[in-house]
Amino acid sequence: MSRHHMMRTGLRVLLASALLTVIFAAGGAAGFFLYPQLAAESEARDHDHDDEAAQEGEEDDHHDEHEEEDHVALTKQAFENLDLLMGPVSKGDFWKTLLVPARVVEIPGRSNLSVSAPVTGIIEDVRVLPGQSLTRGVPLFTMRLTDEALIDAQSKLLETLTRREVAEQKIARIRPLIESGAISGARRLELDYELKQLEVEQSTLLQEIKNRGFPQSMIDPLLKDRELATTLTVYPPTFFGEEATRSEELSSGFSVEDLMVHPGMSLSRGEPLCTISYHARLYVEGTAFEDDLPVLDKIAENDWKITLEAHGEADDHADPICLSLLRVDNHVDEETQTVKFFIELPNEVMRTRQTDQRLFKQWRFRPGQRLHLRLPVERWENQLTLPVDAVVVDGPNVFVFAEHQHEEAGAMMPPITNAIESSPSESELGDGEDDHGDDHDVFIELEPVPVRLLYRDDKTVVIADDGQIPAGVPIALNHAYKLYLATKMQSGGGGGHHHHDH
């Protein structure tokens, strides 16, 4: 091999070695500079993954906290605007009832009465007004007598009285002569016979005067004063016998209903003067279907009380009116297939007014007034009951709203048991800093509590005693549906304000 060839071969080897050295050096330098950046990017990716996991965990915790805080918070103003009533669940006996319609009616033959002209005459004075309450001795009308037969009977009676007095005087004068024998006893017999005839005639005339409508109150002065009566005062007749005239309670129940006459009007005997109503006692006429007759029979057998409910009563919280069943009608209406039953209703005076010495009374119950009757059907013992407005039914779910109890320092916050009286003062609430943080003006918090509904009518619900509601925890007794809507709105969104109702 030539020297030149050997030199060229060595140069190639040297160049290849130098090239490999440069390549390895460049690779090492690239690795030195790129490795920290790749490590940082890898660490950043790991850190981002950890942040995402932490954020998801926080969202889960917030979701759980939101579910735990599914309640409505009310300020004092909102609480008072709702007129919210708080109280415990009532526990005791409950009557399942049947609600039927009814109305107030007059008692036939006793409530609506008529006063007629006792004699033929002319009305001189009307001394009562429609609606005026009547008491014993209150005059109704003054009439001038025009009945010739009555006037003639009075004249004959006065003549008979005079003849009887003369006969009695004769007998008294001749009695000593008869006893001495100066006059025979036959004369005494003749005078006794005449006196008996006058007594019979007097009795007959008195009976005729009474039959013509002359009251005993005017007959006594006629016999005493011996003056012919030309006027007659009409008083309320005794509709209930002597007991009504003696009892102020009965007589005070009368009032003038309608007037049929006016001064100067000529009337014959028996024509109506006015109608008088007696509303101290009335009937309640209930309407039940034929299928309800077993319920009425059971009420009559056990003497269960029927509860009366009047529409438009000013005080809805007044004591209920409980009455006894009087009778069930023996007829079924062919068209409606309903049965009437009756309850005696003692009435009461709501207010009185006196003007011009006239007394006017306003009764609580009036004929024609619509009512409802609750017929007792079945008695349930030891049940939990609430007003119907305290319960919300949402499909298969039933809720009540109980006061949310806060745990502070291991103790429960005292509940609000009375609506306004227990409300804390501003000094008790502090200067805006309390345990609620941002919700410093929260007065009460309520949370829905699921319950099991056993029975429901238009006024009361019965819930199961399954321990869902802790003993002593106040319940919202009204406006539960409004609270339910507020809870739905608050849980539905609205930013940081969705847990607070003003």
Coordinates of N, CA and C in Angstrom, one line a residue, residues 260-337:
M260 N -149.1 45.1 58.5 CA -150.1 45.1 57.4 C -151.1 46.2 57.4
V261 N -151.0 47.1 58.4 CA -152.0 48.2 58.6 C -151.3 49.5 58.8
H262 N -152.1 50.6 58.7 CA -151.6 51.9 58.9 C -152.8 52.7 59.6
P263 N -152.5 53.8 60.3 CA -153.6 54.6 60.9 C -154.7 55.0 59.9
G264 N -155.9 54.9 60.4 CA -157.1 55.2 59.6 C -157.6 54.1 58.8
M265 N -157.0 53.0 58.8 CA -157.4 51.8 58.1 C -158.5 51.1 58.8
S266 N -159.6 50.8 58.1 CA -160.8 50.1 58.7 C -160.6 48.6 58.5
L267 N -160.8 47.8 59.6 CA -160.6 46.4 59.6 C -161.8 45.7 60.1
S268 N -162.1 44.5 59.6 CA -163.1 43.6 60.2 C -162.4 42.7 61.1
R269 N -163.1 42.1 62.0 CA -162.6 41.2 63.0 C -161.9 40.0 62.3
G270 N -160.7 39.7 62.7 CA -160.0 38.5 62.1 C -159.0 38.9 61.0
E271 N -159.0 40.1 60.5 CA -158.0 40.5 59.5 C -156.7 40.7 60.2
P272 N -155.6 40.4 59.4 CA -154.2 40.5 60.0 C -153.8 41.9 60.3
L273 N -153.1 42.1 61.4 CA -152.5 43.4 61.8 C -151.0 43.4 61.5
C274 N -150.4 42.3 61.9 CA -148.9 42.2 61.7 C -148.5 40.7 61.9
T275 N -147.3 40.4 61.6 CA -146.7 39.1 61.9 C -145.6 39.3 62.9
I276 N -145.5 38.3 63.8 CA -144.5 38.4 64.8 C -143.6 37.1 64.7
S277 N -142.3 37.3 64.8 CA -141.4 36.2 64.7 C -140.8 35.9 66.1
Y278 N -140.5 34.6 66.3 CA -139.9 34.2 67.5 C -138.6 33.4 67.1
H279 N -137.5 34.1 67.3 CA -136.2 33.5 66.9 C -135.2 33.2 68.0
A280 N -135.7 33.1 69.2 CA -134.9 32.7 70.3 C -134.5 31.2 70.2
R281 N -135.4 30.4 69.5 CA -135.1 29.0 69.2 C -135.5 28.8 67.7
L282 N -134.6 28.1 67.0 CA -134.8 27.8 65.6 C -134.5 26.3 65.3
Y283 N -134.6 25.9 64.1 CA -134.2 24.6 63.7 C -133.1 24.7 62.7
V284 N -132.2 23.7 62.7 CA -131.2 23.5 61.7 C -131.7 22.3 60.8
E285 N -131.9 22.5 59.6 CA -132.3 21.5 58.7 C -131.2 21.0 57.9
G286 N -130.7 19.8 58.2 CA -129.6 19.2 57.4 C -130.1 18.3 56.3
T287 N -129.2 18.1 55.3 CA -129.5 17.3 54.1 C -128.5 16.2 54.0
A288 N -128.9 15.0 54.0 CA -128.0 13.8 53.9 C -128.6 12.9 52.8
F289 N -127.7 12.1 52.2 CA -128.1 11.1 51.3 C -128.7 9.9 52.0
E290 N -129.4 9.2 51.2 CA -130.0 8.0 51.8 C -128.9 7.0 52.3
D291 N -127.8 7.0 51.7 CA -126.7 6.1 52.1 C -126.1 6.6 53.5
D292 N -126.4 7.8 53.9 CA -125.9 8.3 55.1 C -126.8 8.0 56.3
L293 N -127.9 7.4 56.1 CA -128.9 7.1 57.2 C -128.2 6.2 58.3
P294 N -127.4 5.2 57.9 CA -126.7 4.5 59.0 C -125.9 5.4 60.0
V295 N -125.3 6.4 59.4 CA -124.5 7.3 60.2 C -125.4 8.1 61.2
L296 N -126.6 8.5 60.7 CA -127.5 9.3 61.5 C -128.1 8.3 62.6
D297 N -128.4 7.1 62.2 CA -128.9 6.1 63.2 C -127.8 5.9 64.3
K298 N -126.6 5.8 64.0 CA -125.5 5.6 64.9 C -125.4 6.8 65.8
I299 N -125.5 8.0 65.3 CA -125.5 9.3 66.1 C -126.6 9.3 67.1
A300 N -127.8 8.9 66.6 CA -129.0 8.9 67.5 C -128.8 7.9 68.6
E301 N -128.3 6.7 68.3 CA -128.2 5.7 69.3 C -127.1 6.0 70.4
N302 N -126.0 6.7 70.0 CA -125.0 7.0 70.9 C -125.0 8.4 71.5
D303 N -126.0 9.2 71.0 CA -126.1 10.6 71.4 C -124.8 11.3 71.2
W304 N -124.2 11.1 70.0 CA -123.1 11.9 69.6 C -123.5 13.3 69.2
K305 N -122.6 14.2 69.5 CA -122.9 15.6 69.2 C -122.5 15.9 67.7
I306 N -123.4 16.7 67.1 CA -123.1 17.2 65.7 C -122.6 18.6 65.8
T307 N -121.5 18.9 65.1 CA -120.8 20.2 65.1 C -121.4 21.1 64.0
L308 N -121.7 22.3 64.4 CA -122.3 23.2 63.5 C -121.2 24.2 63.1
E309 N -121.1 24.5 61.8 CA -120.2 25.5 61.3 C -120.9 26.6 60.4
A310 N -120.8 27.8 60.8 CA -121.5 28.9 60.1 C -120.5 29.6 59.2
H311 N -121.0 30.0 58.0 CA -120.2 30.7 57.1 C -120.0 32.2 57.5
G312 N -118.8 32.8 57.3 CA -118.7 34.2 57.6 C -118.6 34.6 59.0
E313 N -118.3 33.6 59.9 CA -118.2 33.9 61.3 C -116.9 34.8 61.5
A314 N -117.1 35.9 62.3 CA -116.0 36.8 62.5 C -114.8 36.1 63.2
D315 N -115.1 35.2 64.1 CA -114.0 34.6 64.9 C -114.0 33.1 64.5
D316 N -113.0 32.8 63.7 CA -112.9 31.4 63.2 C -112.4 30.5 64.3
H317 N -111.8 31.1 65.4 CA -111.3 30.2 66.5 C -112.2 30.2 67.7
A318 N -113.5 30.5 67.5 CA -114.5 30.5 68.6 C -114.8 29.0 68.9
D319 N -115.3 28.8 70.1 CA -115.6 27.4 70.5 C -116.7 26.8 69.5
P320 N -116.5 25.6 69.1 CA -117.5 25.0 68.2 C -118.8 24.8 68.9
I321 N -119.9 24.8 68.0 CA -121.2 24.7 68.5 C -121.6 23.2 68.3
C322 N -121.8 22.5 69.4 CA -122.1 21.0 69.3 C -123.6 20.8 69.8
L323 N -124.4 20.2 69.0 CA -125.8 20.1 69.2 C -126.2 18.6 69.1
S324 N -127.4 18.3 69.6 CA -127.9 16.9 69.6 C -128.9 16.8 68.4
L325 N -128.9 15.6 67.8 CA -129.9 15.3 66.8 C -131.3 15.3 67.4
L326 N -132.3 16.0 66.7 CA -133.6 16.0 67.2 C -134.4 14.9 66.6
R327 N -134.5 14.8 65.2 CA -135.2 13.8 64.5 C -134.8 13.7 63.1
V328 N -135.1 12.6 62.5 CA -134.8 12.4 61.1 C -136.1 12.2 60.3
D329 N -136.2 12.9 59.2 CA -137.5 12.9 58.5 C -137.8 11.5 58.0
N330 N -139.1 11.2 57.9 CA -139.5 9.8 57.5 C -139.7 9.8 56.0
H331 N -139.3 10.8 55.2 CA -139.5 10.8 53.8 C -138.2 11.0 53.1
V332 N -138.1 10.4 51.9 CA -136.9 10.5 51.1 C -137.3 11.3 49.8
D333 N -136.6 12.4 49.5 CA -137.0 13.1 48.3 C -136.8 12.3 47.1
E334 N -137.8 12.2 46.3 CA -137.7 11.3 45.1 C -136.8 11.8 44.0
E335 N -136.6 13.1 43.9 CA -135.8 13.6 42.8 C -134.3 13.6 43.3
T336 N -134.0 14.0 44.5 CA -132.6 14.1 44.9 C -132.1 13.0 45.7
Q337 N -133.1 12.1 46.2 CA -132.7 11.0 47.0 C -132.0 11.4 48.3

